């Protein structure tokens, strides 16, 4: 079983890494030749390619949506988690040093939480800060959640909850956590396939939340037909994937990442634990034998855009609020030692300006990425589109296409704007450019309907005339047939 706490083996990913390296090189050469980078001085040093998948799953290179601008060291050792509060202050679970480090936006150390005595931490893997400054720490090796006040003073420990629902062999080692506005805790645990632990503000167990499902495929159906009873007993021992991280978005909804799953690697959960994204498949579309996606964290910005990091491939995937891919970028650092590459990205956060912070537990760094004009433009257009403001989104979408005519989601946005305006001919053209056959068919049907309505009178008259002609022809045919019958009867008389 793949563990989030152990980096992937290089042998498993070498083939895919070569493909990504070639893609990154070709993307950079293409943009340099086509003049698509927007700001050559700003983007010339980007060591990775940026792309999207079209509706058929084909990679479409685009110019950078984010560029690396700086890194923060902070004396970290195997850090596992990162949190940015409402005031853009950074908190790091500095796992190897058994402490929590608070940094400002420039990477300067503000304070270190590393108490002795009852509050002493032991390999903390997660950190979450509430708006009032209360700090919650997933104190993993101490098998508890440590709570500190805004001044960094230890207040209490939340230990393993007691409930008959919790299996006796359940290992209570909190790794990540989030706290909602009510004070309820959502806790990810090591190898916790049951889902998140939902605890009330006092630490009492409320239930499991947001668990993954066991994958069931056609192969599994065939096994049920042909396997023996003993073989099926082994199959029933398969467990669902584990939740690797959890966060709370600005809308109050819960977002999770998971491992050892073939879909639903990213979830957007409502208060009933239902995935509002619909169990989609996220990340790279092609895997080599033995490879698994390793989504380690997710961050949600003010617009609801979700950015998730896959440590297996060293890539960031940014999705809209409904789960449509807007950008994918990044690459594994295999000795290049370049800003923008990752060894094992373990955590991710976003600040109020939309900048991304990526924590790398192997290189012990935090890298900062800022949005480009192109990235901002796509996000603006997407947000207007999702709000239903198709007319207002048309301008930004046209500017996106002006910068990159292959960004197919801009064609989709314009298609829906034209459709709403009743310009179905233009909508057909844009749907065709985007490769959306259903949208094209709907627009084409509207064109046919309008044509029929416009020519209804003429069609009705033509139809009526045709009916009169048919009626006259039928009457004439019957009259001729009657005459022939009369002629055949007369000789017999």
XYZ file of C-alpha atoms in Angstrom:
493
model
C 0.000 0.000 0.000
C 1.272 3.435 -0.902
C 1.833 5.605 2.138
C 1.684 9.393 1.995
C 4.714 9.471 4.253
C 7.059 7.674 1.871
C 8.171 9.202 -1.443
C 7.441 7.191 -4.629
C 10.102 4.935 -6.076
C 11.854 6.488 -9.046
C 11.661 3.287 -11.037
C 7.887 3.471 -11.052
C 7.739 6.936 -12.537
C 10.746 7.137 -14.892
C 8.762 6.544 -18.098
C 6.098 9.085 -17.262
C 8.695 11.607 -16.111
C 10.435 11.418 -19.489
C 7.147 12.106 -21.216
C 6.470 15.083 -18.953
C 9.992 16.410 -19.515
C 9.520 16.235 -23.278
C 6.149 17.939 -22.987
C 7.616 20.733 -20.879
C 10.421 21.315 -23.376
C 8.087 21.299 -26.381
C 5.678 23.663 -24.622
C 8.403 26.186 -23.884
C 9.788 25.990 -27.441
C 6.319 26.380 -28.898
C 5.543 29.470 -26.853
C 8.914 30.997 -27.610
C 8.320 30.506 -31.322
C 4.716 31.670 -31.309
C 5.210 34.591 -28.965
C 2.522 33.313 -26.650
C 4.251 33.790 -23.328
C 2.782 37.250 -22.812
C 5.783 38.446 -20.802
C 8.937 36.728 -22.087
C 11.110 38.246 -19.385
C 8.829 36.931 -16.656
C 8.251 33.467 -18.109
C 11.532 32.622 -19.811
C 12.877 30.791 -16.743
C 9.803 28.649 -16.023
C 11.189 25.080 -15.911
C 7.891 23.306 -16.571
C 5.092 23.218 -19.096
C 1.474 24.212 -18.458
C -1.398 22.414 -20.148
C -5.079 21.501 -20.031
C -6.964 18.440 -21.256
C -9.574 18.933 -23.968
C -12.870 17.035 -23.953
C -11.218 14.023 -25.607
C -8.450 13.883 -22.999
C -5.743 15.310 -25.264
C -3.121 17.586 -23.686
C -3.265 21.163 -24.960
C -0.220 23.306 -24.034
C -0.944 26.820 -22.796
C 1.213 29.628 -21.492
C 2.060 29.689 -17.776
C -0.783 30.421 -15.378
C 1.586 30.615 -12.402
C 5.287 31.365 -12.185
C 7.662 30.634 -9.285
C 8.923 33.808 -7.655
C 10.675 32.858 -4.414
C 11.383 30.200 -1.840
C 11.374 30.106 1.955
C 13.707 27.899 3.948
C 13.075 28.643 7.614
C 15.324 25.868 8.947
C 12.646 23.244 8.288
C 13.160 19.491 8.566
C 10.782 17.095 6.788
C 7.791 19.455 7.113
C 4.408 17.856 6.423
C 1.779 20.586 6.461
C 1.214 24.256 5.675
C -1.593 26.648 6.584
C -2.220 30.288 5.577
C -4.637 32.229 7.771
C -6.921 35.145 6.848
C -4.076 37.599 7.460
C -1.727 35.703 5.130
C 0.412 34.395 7.983
C 2.039 31.041 7.311
C 2.042 28.175 9.798
C 4.213 25.130 9.129
C 4.054 21.722 10.771
C 7.831 21.292 11.017
C 7.605 17.566 11.605
C 11.273 16.651 11.901
C 11.908 19.443 14.408
C 8.749 18.673 16.470
C 7.413 22.212 16.268
C 5.045 24.663 14.612
C 6.704 27.611 12.853
C 4.874 30.834 12.046
C 6.253 32.897 9.147
C 5.257 36.173 7.571
C 4.592 36.540 3.838
C 8.288 37.272 3.235
C 9.411 34.095 4.935
C 10.636 35.708 8.127
C 10.137 33.680 11.276
C 7.558 35.330 13.534
C 7.551 32.731 16.300
C 8.145 29.056 17.016
C 5.736 26.907 19.025
C 7.837 24.181 20.630
C 6.815 23.806 24.249
C 8.168 21.380 26.808
C 6.132 19.426 29.302
C 2.531 18.507 28.587
C 2.402 20.446 25.312
C 5.558 18.916 23.823
C 4.967 17.811 20.228
C 6.098 14.570 18.654
C 6.243 14.551 14.830
C 3.283 16.867 14.165
C 1.883 16.200 10.687
C -0.897 18.779 10.434
C -1.818 22.300 11.532
C -5.011 24.376 11.335
C -5.638 27.896 12.678
C -9.104 29.240 13.423
C -10.031 32.901 12.799
C -9.649 33.670 16.513
C -6.035 32.451 16.388
C -6.566 29.095 18.128
C -4.060 26.593 16.750
C -4.916 22.920 16.301
C -2.042 20.507 15.718
C -2.257 16.900 14.520
C 0.309 15.636 17.022
C 0.771 12.338 15.244
C 3.240 10.335 17.317
C 1.596 11.497 20.554
C -1.697 10.155 19.139
C -3.626 13.295 19.943
C -4.689 16.716 18.747
C -2.871 19.464 20.621
C -4.707 22.768 21.008
C -2.876 26.056 21.582
C -4.335 29.515 22.115
C -3.534 32.529 19.942
C -0.480 33.264 22.089
C 0.909 29.789 21.511
C 0.141 28.484 25.002
C -0.868 24.827 25.269
C -4.504 24.504 26.328
C -5.647 20.927 25.944
C -5.206 17.586 24.208
C -7.946 15.778 22.296
C -7.169 12.079 22.512
C -8.732 9.003 20.996
C -12.521 9.267 21.241
C -14.539 6.424 22.706
C -17.342 4.886 20.681
C -18.578 1.367 19.855
C -18.600 2.433 16.190
C -14.825 2.847 16.140
C -13.152 -0.538 15.420
C -11.024 -1.893 18.285
C -7.965 -2.076 16.016
C -8.377 1.527 14.837
C -5.074 3.398 15.122
C -5.640 6.948 16.306
C -2.745 8.828 14.749
C -4.061 12.184 13.464
C -2.229 13.408 10.359
C -4.348 16.306 9.059
C -7.326 18.252 10.356
C -9.753 21.106 9.773
C -12.114 22.909 12.130
C -15.392 24.459 11.019
C -17.004 27.638 12.332
C -18.904 25.642 14.987
C -15.695 24.202 16.364
C -16.302 20.697 15.000
C -13.143 18.865 13.968
C -12.599 16.784 10.830
C -9.565 14.599 11.368
C -7.636 12.476 8.876
C -5.758 9.589 10.457
C -2.931 7.379 9.256
C -4.355 4.565 7.099
C -7.848 5.647 8.132
C -9.905 4.048 5.352
C -13.124 4.696 7.318
C -12.962 8.378 6.352
C -12.510 11.471 8.493
C -13.226 11.391 12.203
C -15.913 13.938 13.007
C -15.493 15.234 16.560
C -17.509 17.827 18.441
C -15.729 20.823 20.077
C -15.070 18.737 23.190
C -13.583 15.854 21.203
C -16.575 13.507 21.421
C -17.034 11.195 18.436
C -19.881 12.151 16.086
C -19.190 9.671 13.318
C -17.061 9.006 10.249
C -17.312 11.513 7.427
C -16.493 11.563 3.707
C -15.262 7.976 3.377
C -14.200 6.627 0.009
C -15.879 3.708 -1.693
C -14.299 0.432 -2.701
C -13.786 0.488 -6.470
C -15.999 -1.972 -8.384
C -15.152 -2.707 -12.016
C -16.208 -5.128 -14.754
C -13.326 -7.333 -13.659
C -14.758 -7.455 -10.144
C -18.141 -8.481 -11.575
C -16.518 -11.342 -13.482
C -14.700 -12.425 -10.330
C -18.038 -12.846 -8.596
C -19.073 -15.260 -11.342
C -15.917 -17.352 -11.621
C -14.123 -17.095 -8.265
C -14.490 -19.718 -5.579
C -15.906 -18.851 -2.185
C -12.413 -18.778 -0.668
C -11.121 -16.472 -3.395
C -14.061 -14.114 -2.957
C -13.426 -13.936 0.785
C -9.973 -12.510 0.007
C -11.492 -10.021 -2.431
C -13.889 -8.800 0.240
C -10.908 -7.783 2.351
C -10.157 -4.926 -0.079
C -10.356 -1.575 1.655
C -11.346 1.837 0.292
C -8.693 4.488 -0.240
C -7.587 6.738 2.583
C -8.217 10.456 2.977
C -4.822 12.159 2.756
C -5.823 15.749 3.553
C -8.732 18.018 4.381
C -9.448 21.737 4.273
C -12.405 24.093 4.542
C -13.175 26.502 1.719
C -14.450 30.095 1.967
C -17.962 28.729 1.392
C -17.729 26.589 4.538
C -17.700 23.342 2.572
C -15.189 20.596 3.202
C -12.602 19.582 0.585
C -10.527 16.399 0.734
C -7.827 14.587 -1.209
C -7.491 10.802 -1.236
C -5.038 8.095 -2.209
C -5.463 4.531 -3.502
C -8.618 5.478 -5.425
C -9.278 5.499 -9.163
C -11.769 8.382 -8.993
C -12.872 10.932 -6.446
C -9.266 11.830 -5.626
C -10.670 15.297 -4.916
C -13.980 15.766 -3.146
C -16.127 18.774 -2.330
C -18.368 17.639 0.502
C -21.576 19.195 1.728
C -22.730 18.899 5.334
C -24.210 15.464 4.646
C -20.895 14.175 3.325
C -22.071 14.061 -0.306
C -19.482 14.800 -2.987
C -20.839 17.750 -4.965
C -18.306 17.151 -7.749
C -19.704 13.741 -8.630
C -16.774 11.365 -8.098
C -14.735 12.481 -11.112
C -11.275 11.261 -12.074
C -8.631 13.892 -11.374
C -4.988 14.365 -12.233
C -3.039 12.794 -15.069
C -5.100 10.729 -17.494
C -2.491 8.065 -18.246
C -0.615 5.943 -15.724
C 2.088 3.359 -16.194
C 1.740 -0.080 -14.635
C 2.165 0.153 -10.882
C 1.781 3.931 -10.714
C -0.728 5.569 -8.405
C -1.747 9.170 -8.081
C -0.676 10.678 -4.776
C -2.739 13.757 -4.070
C -1.329 15.102 -0.820
C -3.192 18.384 -0.347
C -5.754 20.824 -1.714
C -6.229 24.589 -1.368
C -9.330 26.628 -2.245
C -9.168 30.308 -3.186
C -11.745 33.071 -2.742
C -13.436 32.194 -6.071
C -13.810 28.545 -5.127
C -11.057 27.375 -7.490
C -9.425 24.204 -6.201
C -5.699 23.579 -6.561
C -4.446 20.098 -5.674
C -0.908 18.739 -5.639
C 0.086 15.252 -6.800
C 3.388 14.283 -5.174
C 3.853 11.307 -7.497
C 4.333 13.567 -10.505
C 5.270 16.818 -8.773
C 2.365 18.597 -10.415
C -0.328 21.084 -9.466
C -3.817 20.752 -10.931
C -6.164 23.719 -10.703
C -9.881 23.107 -11.133
C -12.865 25.431 -11.243
C -15.505 25.370 -8.514
C -17.347 22.614 -10.411
C -14.272 20.492 -11.027
C -13.284 21.461 -14.591
C -9.540 21.564 -15.185
C -8.226 25.069 -15.841
C -4.472 24.444 -15.621
C -1.956 21.724 -14.835
C 1.703 22.520 -14.290
C 4.852 21.478 -12.444
C 7.517 18.809 -12.657
C 9.646 16.589 -10.435
C 13.113 17.860 -9.504
C 15.484 15.083 -10.529
C 18.698 16.901 -9.744
C 17.935 20.128 -11.631
C 17.849 22.267 -8.462
C 15.582 24.838 -10.128
C 12.929 27.035 -8.600
C 9.524 25.689 -9.611
C 10.423 21.975 -9.462
C 9.516 19.631 -6.621
C 11.034 16.616 -4.932
C 8.063 15.630 -2.787
C 5.403 18.351 -2.400
C 3.593 17.469 0.815
C 1.310 20.478 1.339
C -0.257 23.453 -0.402
C -1.885 26.742 0.612
C -3.249 29.880 -1.049
C -3.247 33.456 0.243
C -5.732 36.307 -0.188
C -4.029 37.480 -3.394
C -4.325 34.036 -4.971
C -0.613 33.209 -4.690
C 0.217 29.556 -4.082
C 2.613 28.222 -1.454
C 3.939 24.699 -1.964
C 5.699 22.895 0.863
C 8.336 20.319 -0.140
C 9.174 17.933 2.667
C 12.258 16.500 0.966
C 13.939 19.787 -0.007
C 12.628 21.451 3.209
C 11.444 24.504 1.261
C 8.301 26.506 0.659
C 8.014 27.748 -2.928
C 5.822 30.709 -3.828
C 3.955 30.938 -7.142
C 2.181 34.041 -8.439
C -0.560 34.187 -11.047
C 0.234 35.520 -14.479
C -2.054 37.842 -16.419
C -3.201 34.869 -18.442
C -4.036 32.864 -15.317
C -5.957 35.786 -13.813
C -7.882 36.305 -17.051
C -8.968 32.665 -17.228
C -10.056 32.686 -13.579
C -12.037 35.904 -14.062
C -13.823 34.561 -17.139
C -14.509 31.215 -15.450
C -15.976 32.867 -12.369
C -18.347 35.033 -14.443
C -19.295 31.991 -16.493
C -20.120 29.864 -13.442
C -22.236 32.663 -11.988
C -24.309 32.606 -15.175
C -23.064 36.003 -16.380
C -22.384 34.717 -19.882
C -22.617 38.149 -21.500
C -20.048 39.626 -19.100
C -17.745 36.637 -19.506
C -17.642 36.972 -23.302
C -15.107 39.829 -23.223
C -12.583 38.012 -21.012
C -13.045 34.800 -23.007
C -12.269 36.635 -26.258
C -9.117 38.034 -24.668
C -8.123 34.505 -23.592
C -8.528 33.299 -27.176
C -6.572 36.296 -28.417
C -3.677 35.086 -26.283
C -4.185 31.388 -26.962
C -6.679 30.206 -29.566
C -6.329 26.604 -28.355
C -7.765 27.213 -24.888
C -10.948 25.270 -25.614
C -12.839 26.342 -22.493
C -12.878 29.874 -23.875
C -14.679 28.531 -26.946
C -17.168 26.796 -24.624
C -17.710 30.037 -22.703
C -18.341 32.025 -25.873
C -20.613 29.281 -27.205
C -22.865 29.556 -24.151
C -22.811 33.356 -24.362
C -23.922 33.210 -27.996
C -26.509 30.554 -27.155
C -28.019 32.748 -24.462
C -28.138 35.694 -26.884
C -29.953 33.537 -29.438
C -27.051 33.638 -31.892
C -27.167 29.894 -32.466
C -25.079 29.978 -35.633
C -22.143 31.488 -33.756
C -22.814 29.104 -30.869
C -22.519 26.167 -33.289
C -19.170 27.471 -34.497
C -17.773 27.838 -30.976
C -19.118 24.473 -29.822
C -17.432 22.894 -32.852
C -14.131 24.585 -32.000
C -14.419 23.273 -28.427
C -15.235 19.745 -29.561
C -18.563 19.744 -27.703
C -20.828 17.563 -29.851
C -23.833 17.823 -27.547
C -23.642 21.611 -27.425
C -23.271 21.714 -31.203
C -26.315 19.456 -31.597
C -28.429 21.620 -29.270
C -27.461 24.797 -31.137
C -28.100 23.135 -34.502
C -31.562 22.064 -33.328
C -32.332 25.679 -32.406
C -31.186 26.812 -35.863
C -33.522 24.276 -37.493
C -36.381 25.268 -35.203
C -35.962 28.964 -36.024
C -35.803 28.185 -39.753
C -38.987 26.166 -39.533
C -40.741 28.924 -37.576
C -39.597 31.549 -40.075
C -40.848 29.555 -43.039
C -43.882 28.052 -41.343
C -46.469 29.863 -43.510
C -44.684 28.902 -46.703
C -44.229 25.353 -45.505
C -47.867 25.149 -44.423
C -49.099 26.438 -47.798
C -46.779 24.087 -49.623
C -48.004 21.233 -47.459
C -51.642 22.155 -48.061
C -51.032 22.411 -51.792
C -49.319 19.051 -51.758
C -52.286 17.521 -49.939
C -54.719 19.023 -52.487
C -52.640 17.626 -55.330
C -52.534 14.216 -53.674
C -56.290 14.308 -53.049
C -56.965 15.286 -56.659
C -54.627 12.596 -57.915
C -56.286 10.005 -55.720
C -59.739 11.086 -56.917
C -58.608 10.982 -60.563
C -57.027 7.557 -60.027
C -60.249 6.187 -58.539
C -62.275 7.675 -61.408
C -60.035 6.012 -64.021
C -60.203 2.740 -62.117
C -64.017 2.973 -62.086
C -64.154 3.487 -65.835
C -62.002 0.410 -66.448
C -64.291 -1.652 -64.243
C -67.352 -0.480 -66.203
C -65.679 -1.366 -69.522
C -64.820 -4.872 -68.307
C -68.421 -5.517 -67.171
C -70.258 -4.417 -70.402
C -69.076 -7.319 -72.720
C -70.096 -9.838 -70.111
C -73.635 -8.434 -70.222
